[in-house]
Amino acid sequence: MDQMASSVGGAVAIDFANPVKPVVHPVKFDFSSTGYALCIVDTGGNHADLTEEYAAIPREMGAVAKYFGKDVLSEVKSEQVLCSIPELRKACGDRAVLRAMHFFDDNERVAREVEALKADDLEAFKRLLIESGRSSFMYLQNVYSPAHVEEQGVSLALALCERYLGQPGAGEGGAWRVHGGGFAGTVQSLVPLAQMDGFVQKMEAVFGAGSCHRLAVRPVGGVRVL
């Protein structure tokens, strides 16, 4: 997915309903003109022993889908899951139910994020980004490994982002969420330019020099250089 987004350039929404032929929707939005910048914080986590954690997510979501005779959750209605929670808890376990709830909610949330950007409503986008990240933490549960609860660098980074960036509203505050597959690694944050230097200084005091990477969303995708 990262490579696909980079090849297109700019902000994009990708529909993987057909994984063989995903549909890419470019979203016109100029982040550079908003007074914010994207900052990726590397918490220094190790992904070496996380294969099973990653594999468990599609496996558990697939188990919920199979309960309804389907292969994937996109073929199931969210109302079906909500009405069948007592049975699903016994058949698939609580975490599988929570992860399915995240799947439905976040798919709907992405559509609202796209509409917010199309309407130049950065405040709505920031609120939705935070909601998505909290859903990842609470329901998808991909912020730290239950096998290594003593290692919670991503959780700590999210807590510090919330403390240093505050809440969005009236054109103030940033946004943050776990980045990528989770369990270890990085956090993405949308930081007001006026706060960037102080934010980097505070985060690097915890996670080390060079752990914060300020990025720009390039409007141009893959090009051939002659």
Short mmCIF file of C-alpha atoms in Angstrom, two decimals:
data_model
loop_
_atom_site.label_atom_id
_atom_site.label_comp_id
_atom_site.label_asym_id
_atom_site.label_seq_id
_atom_site.Cartn_x
_atom_site.Cartn_y
_atom_site.Cartn_z
CA MET A 1 0.00 0.00 0.00
CA ASP A 2 2.84 2.43 0.81
CA GLN A 3 4.44 1.88 -2.58
CA MET A 4 1.10 2.30 -4.36
CA ALA A 5 0.36 5.59 -2.61
CA SER A 6 3.86 6.88 -3.36
CA SER A 7 3.57 5.94 -7.03
CA VAL A 8 0.38 8.02 -7.41
CA GLY A 9 1.49 11.04 -5.39
CA GLY A 10 -0.50 13.41 -3.21
CA ALA A 11 -3.24 12.24 -0.90
CA VAL A 12 -5.11 9.16 -2.10
CA ALA A 13 -7.96 6.92 -0.99
CA ILE A 14 -7.64 3.27 -2.03
CA ASP A 15 -10.54 0.81 -2.23
CA PHE A 16 -9.33 -2.78 -1.83
CA ALA A 17 -12.77 -4.39 -2.28
CA ASN A 18 -11.14 -6.20 -5.22
CA PRO A 19 -7.57 -6.80 -4.02
CA VAL A 20 -6.47 -7.79 -7.52
CA LYS A 21 -7.68 -4.48 -8.96
CA PRO A 22 -7.72 -1.86 -6.19
CA VAL A 23 -9.33 1.45 -7.10
CA VAL A 24 -7.23 4.53 -6.36
CA HIS A 25 -8.98 7.87 -5.80
CA PRO A 26 -6.68 10.93 -5.76
CA VAL A 27 -7.75 13.51 -3.17
CA LYS A 28 -6.83 17.09 -3.99
CA PHE A 29 -5.56 18.74 -0.82
CA ASP A 30 -2.50 20.89 -0.31
CA PHE A 31 -1.13 20.10 3.15
CA SER A 32 1.77 22.52 2.62
CA SER A 33 -0.64 25.47 2.67
CA THR A 34 -2.33 24.54 5.96
CA GLY A 35 0.38 25.55 8.42
CA TYR A 36 0.87 21.91 9.42
CA ALA A 37 3.46 19.28 8.58
CA LEU A 38 3.51 15.51 8.89
CA CYS A 39 6.02 14.20 11.40
CA ILE A 40 6.81 10.50 11.77
CA VAL A 41 8.22 9.49 15.15
CA ASP A 42 10.32 6.33 15.25
CA THR A 43 9.94 4.82 18.72
CA GLY A 44 12.74 2.32 18.09
CA GLY A 45 10.60 -0.78 18.53
CA ASN A 46 11.65 -4.19 17.22
CA HIS A 47 9.41 -6.01 14.71
CA ALA A 48 11.41 -9.25 14.86
CA ASP A 49 8.95 -11.29 16.97
CA LEU A 50 5.69 -9.77 15.75
CA THR A 51 4.81 -12.03 12.81
CA GLU A 52 2.10 -13.82 14.78
CA GLU A 53 0.66 -10.52 16.03
CA TYR A 54 0.25 -9.25 12.47
CA ALA A 55 -1.12 -12.57 11.23
CA ALA A 56 -3.71 -12.73 14.00
CA ILE A 57 -5.54 -9.62 12.74
CA PRO A 58 -6.71 -10.94 9.35
CA ARG A 59 -7.16 -14.40 10.84
CA GLU A 60 -9.54 -13.18 13.54
CA MET A 61 -11.44 -10.90 11.18
CA GLY A 62 -11.69 -13.81 8.77
CA ALA A 63 -13.11 -16.01 11.52
CA VAL A 64 -15.92 -13.49 12.07
CA ALA A 65 -16.61 -13.40 8.33
CA LYS A 66 -16.68 -17.19 8.12
CA TYR A 67 -19.27 -17.30 10.91
CA PHE A 68 -21.60 -15.67 8.39
CA GLY A 69 -20.44 -17.88 5.53
CA LYS A 70 -18.25 -15.19 3.94
CA ASP A 71 -14.56 -14.99 3.17
CA VAL A 72 -13.92 -11.40 4.27
CA LEU A 73 -15.66 -8.83 6.45
CA SER A 74 -16.38 -6.53 3.52
CA GLU A 75 -19.00 -9.10 2.49
CA VAL A 76 -20.71 -8.85 5.91
CA LYS A 77 -22.98 -6.11 7.23
CA SER A 78 -21.96 -4.40 10.46
CA GLU A 79 -25.51 -4.88 11.77
CA GLN A 80 -25.07 -8.64 11.41
CA VAL A 81 -22.06 -8.56 13.69
CA LEU A 82 -23.69 -6.32 16.28
CA CYS A 83 -26.78 -8.53 16.43
CA SER A 84 -24.68 -11.69 16.80
CA ILE A 85 -22.15 -10.61 19.45
CA PRO A 86 -23.18 -13.21 22.09
CA GLU A 87 -22.67 -16.04 19.60
CA LEU A 88 -19.53 -14.51 18.09
CA ARG A 89 -17.89 -14.18 21.51
CA LYS A 90 -18.18 -17.95 21.93
CA ALA A 91 -17.20 -18.84 18.39
CA CYS A 92 -14.40 -16.33 17.72
CA GLY A 93 -13.49 -14.61 21.00
CA ASP A 94 -13.89 -11.05 22.22
CA ARG A 95 -10.85 -9.62 20.46
CA ALA A 96 -12.10 -10.84 17.09
CA VAL A 97 -15.41 -9.06 17.68
CA LEU A 98 -13.63 -5.83 18.66
CA ARG A 99 -11.41 -6.01 15.60
CA ALA A 100 -14.43 -6.51 13.37
CA MET A 101 -16.07 -3.45 14.93
CA HIS A 102 -12.93 -1.44 14.16
CA PHE A 103 -13.02 -2.66 10.55
CA PHE A 104 -16.55 -1.42 9.95
CA ASP A 105 -16.12 1.86 11.81
CA ASP A 106 -12.79 2.75 10.23
CA ASN A 107 -13.97 2.01 6.70
CA GLU A 108 -16.81 4.46 7.26
CA ARG A 109 -14.44 6.91 8.93
CA VAL A 110 -12.08 6.92 5.95
CA ALA A 111 -14.94 8.06 3.70
CA ARG A 112 -15.58 10.96 6.07
CA GLU A 113 -11.87 11.83 6.13
CA VAL A 114 -11.87 12.04 2.34
CA GLU A 115 -14.94 14.27 2.36
CA ALA A 116 -13.33 16.50 5.00
CA LEU A 117 -10.25 17.01 2.82
CA LYS A 118 -12.35 17.66 -0.27
CA ALA A 119 -14.21 20.34 1.71
CA ASP A 120 -10.91 21.85 2.98
CA ASP A 121 -12.08 21.06 6.52
CA LEU A 122 -8.78 20.29 8.22
CA GLU A 123 -10.30 20.44 11.71
CA ALA A 124 -12.75 17.65 10.87
CA PHE A 125 -9.93 15.63 9.31
CA LYS A 126 -7.79 15.98 12.44
CA ARG A 127 -10.64 14.86 14.70
CA LEU A 128 -11.30 11.84 12.50
CA LEU A 129 -7.59 10.97 12.42
CA ILE A 130 -7.49 10.92 16.22
CA GLU A 131 -10.71 8.86 16.35
CA SER A 132 -9.18 6.36 13.96
CA GLY A 133 -6.05 6.07 16.07
CA ARG A 134 -8.01 5.53 19.26
CA SER A 135 -10.07 2.86 17.56
CA SER A 136 -6.82 1.16 16.54
CA PHE A 137 -5.66 1.26 20.16
CA MET A 138 -8.92 0.13 21.77
CA TYR A 139 -10.52 -2.18 19.22
CA LEU A 140 -7.95 -3.29 16.64
CA GLN A 141 -5.40 -3.50 19.47
CA ASN A 142 -2.28 -3.11 17.34
CA VAL A 143 -0.36 -0.58 19.44
CA TYR A 144 1.66 -3.01 21.57
CA SER A 145 2.20 -6.74 21.77
CA PRO A 146 0.40 -8.56 24.60
CA ALA A 147 3.41 -10.88 24.70
CA HIS A 148 5.72 -7.97 25.56
CA VAL A 149 3.66 -5.54 27.64
CA GLU A 150 6.80 -4.02 29.11
CA GLU A 151 7.63 -2.59 25.67
CA GLN A 152 5.10 0.10 24.77
CA GLY A 153 7.04 2.72 22.88
CA VAL A 154 4.17 3.42 20.49
CA SER A 155 1.73 3.83 23.39
CA LEU A 156 4.14 6.25 25.06
CA ALA A 157 4.62 8.24 21.86
CA LEU A 158 0.85 8.56 21.41
CA ALA A 159 0.47 9.74 25.00
CA LEU A 160 3.18 12.37 24.49
CA CYS A 161 1.65 13.50 21.19
CA GLU A 162 -1.65 14.07 22.96
CA ARG A 163 0.07 15.98 25.74
CA TYR A 164 2.24 18.16 23.48
CA LEU A 165 -0.16 18.75 20.57
CA GLY A 166 -3.41 19.15 22.47
CA GLN A 167 -6.88 18.77 21.03
CA PRO A 168 -7.95 20.08 17.60
CA GLY A 169 -10.35 22.97 17.56
CA ALA A 170 -10.55 26.61 16.44
CA GLY A 171 -7.58 26.04 14.15
CA GLU A 172 -5.33 24.83 16.95
CA GLY A 173 -3.93 21.50 18.05
CA GLY A 174 -2.51 18.62 16.06
CA ALA A 175 -3.44 15.04 15.38
CA TRP A 176 -1.78 11.67 15.89
CA ARG A 177 -2.23 7.93 15.46
CA VAL A 178 -0.26 4.69 15.19
CA HIS A 179 1.45 4.38 11.80
CA GLY A 180 1.66 1.31 9.62
CA GLY A 181 1.00 -2.17 10.94
CA GLY A 182 1.58 -1.17 14.54
CA PHE A 183 2.69 -3.17 17.61
CA ALA A 184 6.08 -1.43 17.38
CA GLY A 185 7.73 1.19 15.24
CA THR A 186 6.29 4.55 14.35
CA VAL A 187 3.62 7.12 15.13
CA GLN A 188 2.36 9.68 12.63
CA SER A 189 1.51 13.16 13.82
CA LEU A 190 0.16 16.28 12.15
CA VAL A 191 2.03 19.12 13.82
CA PRO A 192 1.42 22.89 13.58
CA LEU A 193 4.53 24.46 12.05
CA ALA A 194 4.75 26.91 14.94
CA GLN A 195 5.13 23.96 17.33
CA MET A 196 7.36 21.76 15.19
CA ASP A 197 10.76 22.64 16.66
CA GLY A 198 9.56 22.25 20.24
CA PHE A 199 7.69 19.04 19.41
CA VAL A 200 10.76 17.48 17.80
CA GLN A 201 12.96 18.50 20.71
CA LYS A 202 10.63 16.96 23.28
CA MET A 203 10.04 13.73 21.37
CA GLU A 204 13.72 13.21 20.54
CA ALA A 205 14.58 13.70 24.22
CA VAL A 206 12.60 10.48 24.81
CA PHE A 207 13.19 8.44 21.65
CA GLY A 208 16.63 9.64 20.64
CA ALA A 209 18.23 12.08 18.24
CA GLY A 210 16.97 11.68 14.70
CA SER A 211 13.83 9.80 15.72
CA CYS A 212 11.52 12.51 14.31
CA HIS A 213 11.20 12.76 10.56
CA ARG A 214 9.39 15.73 9.08
CA LEU A 215 7.78 14.73 5.79
CA ALA A 216 6.01 16.47 2.93
CA VAL A 217 3.18 14.99 0.86
CA ARG A 218 4.61 15.19 -2.65
CA PRO A 219 1.94 16.08 -5.23
CA VAL A 220 3.77 14.19 -7.97
CA GLY A 221 3.89 10.39 -8.03
CA GLY A 222 6.33 8.07 -9.73
CA VAL A 223 8.19 9.66 -12.64
CA ARG A 224 10.80 8.51 -15.07
CA VAL A 225 13.98 10.58 -14.95
CA LEU A 226 15.91 10.64 -18.22
#
